[in-house]
């Protein structure tokens, strides 16, 4: 997808926001906590699931806009490892919605050169969901455009536990007892074994619905992410709100512990 395809479709107010963006200083990786579907529905006296349905449209618009802007990676928090605590009917609905989304949107994702991947404990998801995900990942594996990462049954603490265990397993397999006794874990070893291995850390974390918390999302990776919290509920999050988040990001001074702004972003 190209920015040139984005511009003609922008409304006047979106264009005004877009023109303020510096195309050279876009985040390489945007991560989003898509929150507030239930409240959106509640305010309209609709069932919570209606909010989830509308949330899918917001996700589609965000994916399309990020891809057209040339953002390298977009990670969407779709279902947390803690979301199983919800009523079974809601969980079942979310799984159905995800399958519906994948079936409908996969051709579009593929056509736009987007590469799909999933982070989280996929093995605990219903088999039908797993199969749809695998099909999507296979189909788009060779695509060279934006990385679309869907966090499903994802929890950051679980991810860290899985990473440490993977490091241990690999070392046990290849090392003698003496080497094991001297084993030291490094930052690089940890990041290389996270579900997100190979992706740059998010530069920008967006959370909708005003909640000032990270809810067990990418704890390691967001160490130096800029955080944009908006009161907008996820189903109302659209292109203009995304452009505002990107402008907010570009207005930040990133120092990484130093005293001068870092040269990039
Ligand atoms: C986010 O919306 C979607 C998921 C967590 C799956 P919520 O369902 O959490 O909506 P609120 O927070 O109850 O409004
Ligand atoms: C975070 O939202 C998870 C997703 C957006 C998938 P929650 O609604 O589950 O988070 P809490 O419970 O408000 O922290
Ligand atoms: Mg919520």
PDB file of C-alpha atoms and ligand atoms in Angstrom:
ATOM      1  CA  UNK A   1       0.000   0.000   0.000  1.00  0.00           C
ATOM      2  CA  UNK A   2       1.149   3.511  -0.735  1.00  0.00           C
ATOM      3  CA  UNK A   3       0.645   6.891   0.869  1.00  0.00           C
ATOM      4  CA  UNK A   4      -0.405   8.091  -2.590  1.00  0.00           C
ATOM      5  CA  UNK A   5      -3.432   5.789  -2.299  1.00  0.00           C
ATOM      6  CA  UNK A   6      -4.221   7.157   1.148  1.00  0.00           C
ATOM      7  CA  UNK A   7      -4.287  10.856   0.391  1.00  0.00           C
ATOM      8  CA  UNK A   8      -7.188  10.950  -2.112  1.00  0.00           C
ATOM      9  CA  UNK A   9      -9.401   9.107   0.375  1.00  0.00           C
ATOM     10  CA  UNK A  10      -8.803  11.549   3.238  1.00  0.00           C
ATOM     11  CA  UNK A  11     -11.493  13.968   4.381  1.00  0.00           C
ATOM     12  CA  UNK A  12     -10.586  17.645   4.773  1.00  0.00           C
ATOM     13  CA  UNK A  13      -9.971  17.350   8.507  1.00  0.00           C
ATOM     14  CA  UNK A  14      -7.948  14.136   8.103  1.00  0.00           C
ATOM     15  CA  UNK A  15      -5.863  15.782   5.406  1.00  0.00           C
ATOM     16  CA  UNK A  16      -5.126  18.707   7.718  1.00  0.00           C
ATOM     17  CA  UNK A  17      -3.783  16.235  10.321  1.00  0.00           C
ATOM     18  CA  UNK A  18      -1.910  14.208   7.723  1.00  0.00           C
ATOM     19  CA  UNK A  19      -0.124  17.288   6.394  1.00  0.00           C
ATOM     20  CA  UNK A  20       1.284  18.025   9.838  1.00  0.00           C
ATOM     21  CA  UNK A  21       2.918  14.574  10.012  1.00  0.00           C
ATOM     22  CA  UNK A  22       6.603  14.211   9.264  1.00  0.00           C
ATOM     23  CA  UNK A  23       6.803  11.093   7.052  1.00  0.00           C
ATOM     24  CA  UNK A  24      10.450  10.591   8.049  1.00  0.00           C
ATOM     25  CA  UNK A  25       9.703  10.366  11.757  1.00  0.00           C
ATOM     26  CA  UNK A  26       6.930   7.798  11.877  1.00  0.00           C
ATOM     27  CA  UNK A  27       7.130   5.097  14.545  1.00  0.00           C
ATOM     28  CA  UNK A  28       8.572   1.858  13.223  1.00  0.00           C
ATOM     29  CA  UNK A  29       6.209  -0.175  15.382  1.00  0.00           C
ATOM     30  CA  UNK A  30       2.836   0.870  16.804  1.00  0.00           C
ATOM     31  CA  UNK A  31       1.138  -1.263  19.464  1.00  0.00           C
ATOM     32  CA  UNK A  32      -2.511  -0.789  20.403  1.00  0.00           C
ATOM     33  CA  UNK A  33      -4.568  -1.814  23.439  1.00  0.00           C
ATOM     34  CA  UNK A  34      -8.004  -1.791  21.817  1.00  0.00           C
ATOM     35  CA  UNK A  35     -10.146  -1.139  24.887  1.00  0.00           C
ATOM     36  CA  UNK A  36     -13.674   0.147  25.515  1.00  0.00           C
ATOM     37  CA  UNK A  37     -15.899  -1.997  23.298  1.00  0.00           C
ATOM     38  CA  UNK A  38     -18.153  -2.958  26.204  1.00  0.00           C
ATOM     39  CA  UNK A  39     -18.582   0.634  27.388  1.00  0.00           C
ATOM     40  CA  UNK A  40     -19.292   1.798  23.852  1.00  0.00           C
ATOM     41  CA  UNK A  41     -22.169  -0.685  23.659  1.00  0.00           C
ATOM     42  CA  UNK A  42     -23.380   0.018  27.192  1.00  0.00           C
ATOM     43  CA  UNK A  43     -23.714   3.736  26.423  1.00  0.00           C
ATOM     44  CA  UNK A  44     -25.992   2.846  23.542  1.00  0.00           C
ATOM     45  CA  UNK A  45     -27.990   0.284  25.545  1.00  0.00           C
ATOM     46  CA  UNK A  46     -26.681  -2.422  23.236  1.00  0.00           C
ATOM     47  CA  UNK A  47     -25.250  -5.823  24.205  1.00  0.00           C
ATOM     48  CA  UNK A  48     -21.450  -5.805  24.804  1.00  0.00           C
ATOM     49  CA  UNK A  49     -20.909  -7.982  21.756  1.00  0.00           C
ATOM     50  CA  UNK A  50     -22.205  -5.177  19.532  1.00  0.00           C
ATOM     51  CA  UNK A  51     -19.238  -3.128  20.754  1.00  0.00           C
ATOM     52  CA  UNK A  52     -16.893  -5.927  19.728  1.00  0.00           C
ATOM     53  CA  UNK A  53     -18.520  -6.058  16.297  1.00  0.00           C
ATOM     54  CA  UNK A  54     -17.981  -2.329  15.826  1.00  0.00           C
ATOM     55  CA  UNK A  55     -14.473  -2.694  17.160  1.00  0.00           C
ATOM     56  CA  UNK A  56     -13.580  -4.852  14.161  1.00  0.00           C
ATOM     57  CA  UNK A  57     -14.310  -1.935  11.810  1.00  0.00           C
ATOM     58  CA  UNK A  58     -11.986   0.278  13.857  1.00  0.00           C
ATOM     59  CA  UNK A  59      -9.265  -2.373  13.651  1.00  0.00           C
ATOM     60  CA  UNK A  60      -9.677  -2.603   9.878  1.00  0.00           C
ATOM     61  CA  UNK A  61      -9.321   1.178   9.473  1.00  0.00           C
ATOM     62  CA  UNK A  62      -6.251   1.255  11.721  1.00  0.00           C
ATOM     63  CA  UNK A  63      -4.572  -1.598   9.826  1.00  0.00           C
ATOM     64  CA  UNK A  64      -5.246   0.002   6.464  1.00  0.00           C
ATOM     65  CA  UNK A  65      -4.053   3.452   7.507  1.00  0.00           C
ATOM     66  CA  UNK A  66      -0.864   2.193   9.153  1.00  0.00           C
ATOM     67  CA  UNK A  67      -0.023   0.085   6.099  1.00  0.00           C
ATOM     68  CA  UNK A  68      -0.583   3.003   3.738  1.00  0.00           C
ATOM     69  CA  UNK A  69       1.511   5.310   5.858  1.00  0.00           C
ATOM     70  CA  UNK A  70       4.361   2.831   5.596  1.00  0.00           C
ATOM     71  CA  UNK A  71       4.537   1.927   9.286  1.00  0.00           C
ATOM     72  CA  UNK A  72       6.657  -1.219   9.587  1.00  0.00           C
ATOM     73  CA  UNK A  73       4.737  -3.110  12.255  1.00  0.00           C
ATOM     74  CA  UNK A  74       1.378  -2.890  14.005  1.00  0.00           C
ATOM     75  CA  UNK A  75       0.534  -5.032  17.018  1.00  0.00           C
ATOM     76  CA  UNK A  76      -3.106  -5.237  18.114  1.00  0.00           C
ATOM     77  CA  UNK A  77      -4.080  -6.583  21.544  1.00  0.00           C
ATOM     78  CA  UNK A  78      -7.176  -8.584  20.664  1.00  0.00           C
ATOM     79  CA  UNK A  79      -7.535 -11.072  23.537  1.00  0.00           C
ATOM     80  CA  UNK A  80      -5.509 -11.235  26.722  1.00  0.00           C
ATOM     81  CA  UNK A  81      -4.585 -14.334  28.687  1.00  0.00           C
ATOM     82  CA  UNK A  82      -6.831 -12.885  31.411  1.00  0.00           C
ATOM     83  CA  UNK A  83      -9.841 -12.362  29.121  1.00  0.00           C
ATOM     84  CA  UNK A  84     -10.876 -16.023  29.657  1.00  0.00           C
ATOM     85  CA  UNK A  85     -12.354 -14.721  32.923  1.00  0.00           C
ATOM     86  CA  UNK A  86     -15.248 -13.243  30.931  1.00  0.00           C
ATOM     87  CA  UNK A  87     -18.591 -15.034  30.490  1.00  0.00           C
ATOM     88  CA  UNK A  88     -18.264 -17.999  28.121  1.00  0.00           C
ATOM     89  CA  UNK A  89     -20.807 -16.506  25.709  1.00  0.00           C
ATOM     90  CA  UNK A  90     -18.640 -13.369  25.281  1.00  0.00           C
ATOM     91  CA  UNK A  91     -15.437 -15.385  24.837  1.00  0.00           C
ATOM     92  CA  UNK A  92     -17.150 -17.626  22.255  1.00  0.00           C
ATOM     93  CA  UNK A  93     -18.420 -14.554  20.433  1.00  0.00           C
ATOM     94  CA  UNK A  94     -14.938 -13.021  20.323  1.00  0.00           C
ATOM     95  CA  UNK A  95     -13.468 -16.226  18.893  1.00  0.00           C
ATOM     96  CA  UNK A  96     -16.224 -16.394  16.258  1.00  0.00           C
ATOM     97  CA  UNK A  97     -15.681 -12.754  15.382  1.00  0.00           C
ATOM     98  CA  UNK A  98     -11.986 -13.331  14.933  1.00  0.00           C
ATOM     99  CA  UNK A  99     -12.600 -16.247  12.569  1.00  0.00           C
ATOM    100  CA  UNK A 100     -15.136 -14.216  10.640  1.00  0.00           C
ATOM    101  CA  UNK A 101     -12.664 -11.355  10.382  1.00  0.00           C
ATOM    102  CA  UNK A 102      -9.842 -13.598   9.184  1.00  0.00           C
ATOM    103  CA  UNK A 103     -11.994 -15.267   6.566  1.00  0.00           C
ATOM    104  CA  UNK A 104     -13.296 -11.989   5.197  1.00  0.00           C
ATOM    105  CA  UNK A 105     -10.170  -9.851   5.413  1.00  0.00           C
ATOM    106  CA  UNK A 106      -7.385 -12.289   4.626  1.00  0.00           C
ATOM    107  CA  UNK A 107      -7.554 -11.704   0.850  1.00  0.00           C
ATOM    108  CA  UNK A 108      -7.354  -7.928   1.437  1.00  0.00           C
ATOM    109  CA  UNK A 109      -4.453  -8.327   3.871  1.00  0.00           C
ATOM    110  CA  UNK A 110      -2.633 -10.528   1.382  1.00  0.00           C
ATOM    111  CA  UNK A 111      -3.345  -8.251  -1.569  1.00  0.00           C
ATOM    112  CA  UNK A 112      -1.824  -5.386   0.396  1.00  0.00           C
ATOM    113  CA  UNK A 113       1.417  -7.279   0.980  1.00  0.00           C
ATOM    114  CA  UNK A 114       0.825  -7.398   4.764  1.00  0.00           C
ATOM    115  CA  UNK A 115       2.409 -10.263   6.712  1.00  0.00           C
ATOM    116  CA  UNK A 116       0.250 -11.665   9.481  1.00  0.00           C
ATOM    117  CA  UNK A 117       1.555 -13.185  12.681  1.00  0.00           C
ATOM    118  CA  UNK A 118       0.131 -14.001  16.091  1.00  0.00           C
ATOM    119  CA  UNK A 119       1.684 -13.684  19.537  1.00  0.00           C
ATOM    120  CA  UNK A 120       0.399 -15.446  22.647  1.00  0.00           C
ATOM    121  CA  UNK A 121      -0.187 -19.045  23.634  1.00  0.00           C
ATOM    122  CA  UNK A 122      -1.887 -20.116  20.400  1.00  0.00           C
ATOM    123  CA  UNK A 123      -1.903 -23.751  21.496  1.00  0.00           C
ATOM    124  CA  UNK A 124      -4.591 -22.915  24.082  1.00  0.00           C
ATOM    125  CA  UNK A 125      -6.960 -21.404  21.512  1.00  0.00           C
ATOM    126  CA  UNK A 126      -9.846 -23.405  20.014  1.00  0.00           C
ATOM    127  CA  UNK A 127      -8.641 -25.610  17.161  1.00  0.00           C
ATOM    128  CA  UNK A 128     -10.759 -23.876  14.495  1.00  0.00           C
ATOM    129  CA  UNK A 129      -9.238 -20.495  15.434  1.00  0.00           C
ATOM    130  CA  UNK A 130      -5.749 -21.981  15.339  1.00  0.00           C
ATOM    131  CA  UNK A 131      -6.328 -23.413  11.898  1.00  0.00           C
ATOM    132  CA  UNK A 132      -7.594 -20.100  10.517  1.00  0.00           C
ATOM    133  CA  UNK A 133      -4.579 -18.295  11.962  1.00  0.00           C
ATOM    134  CA  UNK A 134      -2.181 -20.847  10.531  1.00  0.00           C
ATOM    135  CA  UNK A 135      -3.779 -20.510   7.112  1.00  0.00           C
ATOM    136  CA  UNK A 136      -3.426 -16.725   7.292  1.00  0.00           C
ATOM    137  CA  UNK A 137       0.199 -16.848   8.413  1.00  0.00           C
ATOM    138  CA  UNK A 138       1.093 -19.351   5.703  1.00  0.00           C
ATOM    139  CA  UNK A 139      -0.607 -17.365   2.947  1.00  0.00           C
ATOM    140  CA  UNK A 140       1.113 -14.106   3.900  1.00  0.00           C
ATOM    141  CA  UNK A 141       4.486 -15.489   5.060  1.00  0.00           C
ATOM    142  CA  UNK A 142       6.430 -14.177   2.056  1.00  0.00           C
ATOM    143  CA  UNK A 143       4.837 -10.709   2.059  1.00  0.00           C
ATOM    144  CA  UNK A 144       7.311  -7.873   2.481  1.00  0.00           C
ATOM    145  CA  UNK A 145       4.996  -5.042   3.585  1.00  0.00           C
ATOM    146  CA  UNK A 146       3.718  -4.159   7.051  1.00  0.00           C
ATOM    147  CA  UNK A 147       3.909  -6.779   9.807  1.00  0.00           C
ATOM    148  CA  UNK A 148       0.472  -7.190  11.376  1.00  0.00           C
ATOM    149  CA  UNK A 149       0.808  -8.877  14.742  1.00  0.00           C
ATOM    150  CA  UNK A 150      -2.330  -9.971  16.580  1.00  0.00           C
ATOM    151  CA  UNK A 151      -1.930 -10.623  20.307  1.00  0.00           C
ATOM    152  CA  UNK A 152      -4.268 -13.490  21.137  1.00  0.00           C
ATOM    153  CA  UNK A 153      -4.378 -15.302  24.466  1.00  0.00           C
ATOM    154  CA  UNK A 154      -1.415 -13.032  25.116  1.00  0.00           C
ATOM    155  CA  UNK A 155       0.055 -12.158  28.503  1.00  0.00           C
ATOM    156  CA  UNK A 156       3.435 -10.493  28.898  1.00  0.00           C
ATOM    157  CA  UNK A 157       4.376 -12.378  32.050  1.00  0.00           C
ATOM    158  CA  UNK A 158       3.561 -15.673  30.365  1.00  0.00           C
ATOM    159  CA  UNK A 159       5.669 -14.549  27.412  1.00  0.00           C
ATOM    160  CA  UNK A 160       8.631 -13.891  29.711  1.00  0.00           C
ATOM    161  CA  UNK A 161       8.206 -17.263  31.417  1.00  0.00           C
ATOM    162  CA  UNK A 162       8.086 -18.949  28.009  1.00  0.00           C
ATOM    163  CA  UNK A 163      11.195 -17.020  26.924  1.00  0.00           C
ATOM    164  CA  UNK A 164      13.231 -18.014  29.994  1.00  0.00           C
ATOM    165  CA  UNK A 165      12.180 -21.633  29.579  1.00  0.00           C
ATOM    166  CA  UNK A 166      13.136 -21.567  25.900  1.00  0.00           C
ATOM    167  CA  UNK A 167      16.586 -20.193  26.810  1.00  0.00           C
ATOM    168  CA  UNK A 168      17.024 -22.930  29.421  1.00  0.00           C
ATOM    169  CA  UNK A 169      15.890 -25.670  27.070  1.00  0.00           C
ATOM    170  CA  UNK A 170      18.212 -24.545  24.293  1.00  0.00           C
ATOM    171  CA  UNK A 171      21.143 -24.313  26.659  1.00  0.00           C
ATOM    172  CA  UNK A 172      20.430 -27.670  28.288  1.00  0.00           C
ATOM    173  CA  UNK A 173      20.307 -29.274  24.866  1.00  0.00           C
ATOM    174  CA  UNK A 174      23.675 -27.951  23.747  1.00  0.00           C
ATOM    175  CA  UNK A 175      25.767 -27.450  26.870  1.00  0.00           C
ATOM    176  CA  UNK A 176      27.734 -29.638  29.221  1.00  0.00           C
ATOM    177  CA  UNK A 177      26.965 -29.582  32.964  1.00  0.00           C
ATOM    178  CA  UNK A 178      29.922 -27.297  33.592  1.00  0.00           C
ATOM    179  CA  UNK A 179      28.682 -24.756  31.072  1.00  0.00           C
ATOM    180  CA  UNK A 180      25.175 -24.909  32.542  1.00  0.00           C
ATOM    181  CA  UNK A 181      26.488 -24.046  35.982  1.00  0.00           C
ATOM    182  CA  UNK A 182      28.036 -20.871  34.568  1.00  0.00           C
ATOM    183  CA  UNK A 183      24.995 -19.883  32.454  1.00  0.00           C
ATOM    184  CA  UNK A 184      24.188 -16.176  32.471  1.00  0.00           C
ATOM    185  CA  UNK A 185      21.118 -14.720  30.800  1.00  0.00           C
ATOM    186  CA  UNK A 186      21.605 -11.570  28.723  1.00  0.00           C
ATOM    187  CA  UNK A 187      19.078  -8.978  27.491  1.00  0.00           C
ATOM    188  CA  UNK A 188      19.698 -10.133  23.940  1.00  0.00           C
ATOM    189  CA  UNK A 189      18.935 -13.760  24.855  1.00  0.00           C
ATOM    190  CA  UNK A 190      15.649 -12.688  26.403  1.00  0.00           C
ATOM    191  CA  UNK A 191      14.505 -10.538  23.471  1.00  0.00           C
ATOM    192  CA  UNK A 192      15.526 -13.244  21.007  1.00  0.00           C
ATOM    193  CA  UNK A 193      13.188 -15.705  22.734  1.00  0.00           C
ATOM    194  CA  UNK A 194      10.146 -13.469  23.142  1.00  0.00           C
ATOM    195  CA  UNK A 195       7.152 -14.063  20.871  1.00  0.00           C
ATOM    196  CA  UNK A 196       8.125 -10.768  19.206  1.00  0.00           C
ATOM    197  CA  UNK A 197      11.696 -11.863  18.326  1.00  0.00           C
ATOM    198  CA  UNK A 198      12.827 -10.087  15.177  1.00  0.00           C
ATOM    199  CA  UNK A 199      10.411  -7.158  15.549  1.00  0.00           C
ATOM    200  CA  UNK A 200      11.621  -3.742  16.673  1.00  0.00           C
ATOM    201  CA  UNK A 201      10.241  -2.705  20.068  1.00  0.00           C
ATOM    202  CA  UNK A 202       7.107  -0.539  19.819  1.00  0.00           C
ATOM    203  CA  UNK A 203       7.900   3.178  19.619  1.00  0.00           C
ATOM    204  CA  UNK A 204       4.301   4.134  20.283  1.00  0.00           C
ATOM    205  CA  UNK A 205       1.741   2.431  22.520  1.00  0.00           C
ATOM    206  CA  UNK A 206      -1.851   3.586  22.105  1.00  0.00           C
ATOM    207  CA  UNK A 207      -4.539   2.755  24.649  1.00  0.00           C
ATOM    208  CA  UNK A 208      -8.147   3.710  24.071  1.00  0.00           C
ATOM    209  CA  UNK A 209     -10.955   4.213  26.632  1.00  0.00           C
ATOM    210  CA  UNK A 210      -8.858   6.283  29.025  1.00  0.00           C
ATOM    211  CA  UNK A 211      -7.520   3.493  31.226  1.00  0.00           C
ATOM    212  CA  UNK A 212      -4.021   4.404  32.451  1.00  0.00           C
ATOM    213  CA  UNK A 213      -2.615   0.888  32.633  1.00  0.00           C
ATOM    214  CA  UNK A 214      -0.821  -1.623  30.441  1.00  0.00           C
ATOM    215  CA  UNK A 215      -2.858  -4.728  31.367  1.00  0.00           C
ATOM    216  CA  UNK A 216      -0.011  -7.223  30.959  1.00  0.00           C
ATOM    217  CA  UNK A 217       0.825  -6.108  27.395  1.00  0.00           C
ATOM    218  CA  UNK A 218       4.397  -6.255  26.021  1.00  0.00           C
ATOM    219  CA  UNK A 219       5.971  -5.419  29.390  1.00  0.00           C
ATOM    220  CA  UNK A 220       9.525  -5.999  28.182  1.00  0.00           C
ATOM    221  CA  UNK A 221       9.135  -4.420  24.758  1.00  0.00           C
ATOM    222  CA  UNK A 222       7.524  -1.121  25.845  1.00  0.00           C
ATOM    223  CA  UNK A 223      10.421  -0.128  28.100  1.00  0.00           C
ATOM    224  CA  UNK A 224      10.922   3.085  26.086  1.00  0.00           C
ATOM    225  CA  UNK A 225       7.659   3.327  24.134  1.00  0.00           C
ATOM    226  CA  UNK A 226       5.827   6.651  24.097  1.00  0.00           C
ATOM    227  CA  UNK A 227       2.369   6.113  25.569  1.00  0.00           C
ATOM    228  CA  UNK A 228      -0.709   7.778  24.091  1.00  0.00           C
ATOM    229  CA  UNK A 229      -3.863   7.271  26.164  1.00  0.00           C
ATOM    230  CA  UNK A 230      -7.075   8.571  24.633  1.00  0.00           C
ATOM    231  CA  UNK A 231     -10.563   8.663  26.160  1.00  0.00           C
ATOM    232  CA  UNK A 232     -12.028   7.614  22.809  1.00  0.00           C
ATOM    233  CA  UNK A 233     -13.613   4.162  23.078  1.00  0.00           C
ATOM    234  CA  UNK A 234     -12.151   1.630  20.631  1.00  0.00           C
ATOM    235  CA  UNK A 235     -15.169   1.400  18.245  1.00  0.00           C
ATOM    236  CA  UNK A 236     -14.909   5.194  17.787  1.00  0.00           C
ATOM    237  CA  UNK A 237     -11.163   5.092  17.079  1.00  0.00           C
ATOM    238  CA  UNK A 238     -10.701   6.080  13.442  1.00  0.00           C
ATOM    239  CA  UNK A 239      -8.177   7.466  10.990  1.00  0.00           C
ATOM    240  CA  UNK A 240      -8.272  10.973  12.468  1.00  0.00           C
ATOM    241  CA  UNK A 241      -7.685   9.631  15.991  1.00  0.00           C
ATOM    242  CA  UNK A 242      -4.771   7.552  14.709  1.00  0.00           C
ATOM    243  CA  UNK A 243      -3.225  10.557  12.961  1.00  0.00           C
ATOM    244  CA  UNK A 244      -3.605  12.509  16.231  1.00  0.00           C
ATOM    245  CA  UNK A 245      -1.793   9.749  18.118  1.00  0.00           C
ATOM    246  CA  UNK A 246       1.031   9.842  15.557  1.00  0.00           C
ATOM    247  CA  UNK A 247       1.275  13.630  15.858  1.00  0.00           C
ATOM    248  CA  UNK A 248       1.362  13.326  19.641  1.00  0.00           C
ATOM    249  CA  UNK A 249       4.223  10.828  19.228  1.00  0.00           C
ATOM    250  CA  UNK A 250       6.129  13.191  16.938  1.00  0.00           C
ATOM    251  CA  UNK A 251       5.851  15.925  19.535  1.00  0.00           C
ATOM    252  CA  UNK A 252       7.579  13.873  22.209  1.00  0.00           C
ATOM    253  CA  UNK A 253      11.220  14.236  23.127  1.00  0.00           C
ATOM    254  CA  UNK A 254      12.755  10.766  23.448  1.00  0.00           C
ATOM    255  CA  UNK A 255      15.847  10.742  25.617  1.00  0.00           C
ATOM    256  CA  UNK A 256      16.390   7.103  26.618  1.00  0.00           C
ATOM    257  CA  UNK A 257      17.846   8.134  29.930  1.00  0.00           C
ATOM    258  CA  UNK A 258      20.221  10.709  28.448  1.00  0.00           C
ATOM    259  CA  UNK A 259      19.915  14.486  28.632  1.00  0.00           C
ATOM    260  CA  UNK A 260      19.664  15.219  24.912  1.00  0.00           C
ATOM    261  CA  UNK A 261      16.829  14.179  22.607  1.00  0.00           C
ATOM    262  CA  UNK A 262      17.761  11.023  20.659  1.00  0.00           C
ATOM    263  CA  UNK A 263      18.542  11.770  16.999  1.00  0.00           C
ATOM    264  CA  UNK A 264      15.878   9.504  15.436  1.00  0.00           C
ATOM    265  CA  UNK A 265      12.234   9.921  16.461  1.00  0.00           C
TER     266      UNK A 265
HETATM  267  C1  LIG B   1     -11.777  -4.452  24.559  1.00  0.00           C
HETATM  268  O1  LIG B   1     -12.990  -3.976  24.995  1.00  0.00           O
HETATM  269  C2  LIG B   1     -11.914  -5.762  23.831  1.00  0.00           C
HETATM  270  C3  LIG B   1     -11.362  -6.915  24.549  1.00  0.00           C
HETATM  271  C4  LIG B   1     -10.745  -6.884  25.691  1.00  0.00           C
HETATM  272  C5  LIG B   1     -11.518  -8.209  23.906  1.00  0.00           C
HETATM  273  P1  LIG B   1     -13.631  -4.413  26.382  1.00  0.00           P
HETATM  274  O2  LIG B   1     -14.525  -5.579  26.130  1.00  0.00           O
HETATM  275  O3  LIG B   1     -12.593  -4.623  27.398  1.00  0.00           O
HETATM  276  O4  LIG B   1     -14.512  -3.146  26.712  1.00  0.00           O
HETATM  277  P2  LIG B   1     -14.718  -2.478  28.137  1.00  0.00           P
HETATM  278  O5  LIG B   1     -13.365  -2.210  28.702  1.00  0.00           O
HETATM  279  O6  LIG B   1     -15.495  -3.441  28.960  1.00  0.00           O
HETATM  280  O7  LIG B   1     -15.467  -1.222  27.841  1.00  0.00           O
HETATM  281  C1  LIG B   2      -6.910  -5.250  27.668  1.00  0.00           C
HETATM  282  O1  LIG B   2      -8.203  -4.857  27.914  1.00  0.00           O
HETATM  283  C2  LIG B   2      -6.913  -6.440  26.741  1.00  0.00           C
HETATM  284  C3  LIG B   2      -7.348  -6.188  25.376  1.00  0.00           C
HETATM  285  C4  LIG B   2      -7.598  -5.014  24.866  1.00  0.00           C
HETATM  286  C5  LIG B   2      -7.454  -7.356  24.551  1.00  0.00           C
HETATM  287  P1  LIG B   2      -8.999  -5.350  29.215  1.00  0.00           P
HETATM  288  O2  LIG B   2     -10.339  -4.723  29.166  1.00  0.00           O
HETATM  289  O3  LIG B   2      -8.958  -6.830  29.294  1.00  0.00           O
HETATM  290  O4  LIG B   2      -8.104  -4.757  30.385  1.00  0.00           O
HETATM  291  P2  LIG B   2      -8.465  -4.426  31.893  1.00  0.00           P
HETATM  292  O5  LIG B   2      -9.147  -5.629  32.452  1.00  0.00           O
HETATM  293  O6  LIG B   2      -9.375  -3.250  31.870  1.00  0.00           O
HETATM  294  O7  LIG B   2      -7.159  -4.124  32.538  1.00  0.00           O
HETATM  295 MG1  LIG B   3     -11.715  -3.430  28.784  1.00  0.00          MG
END
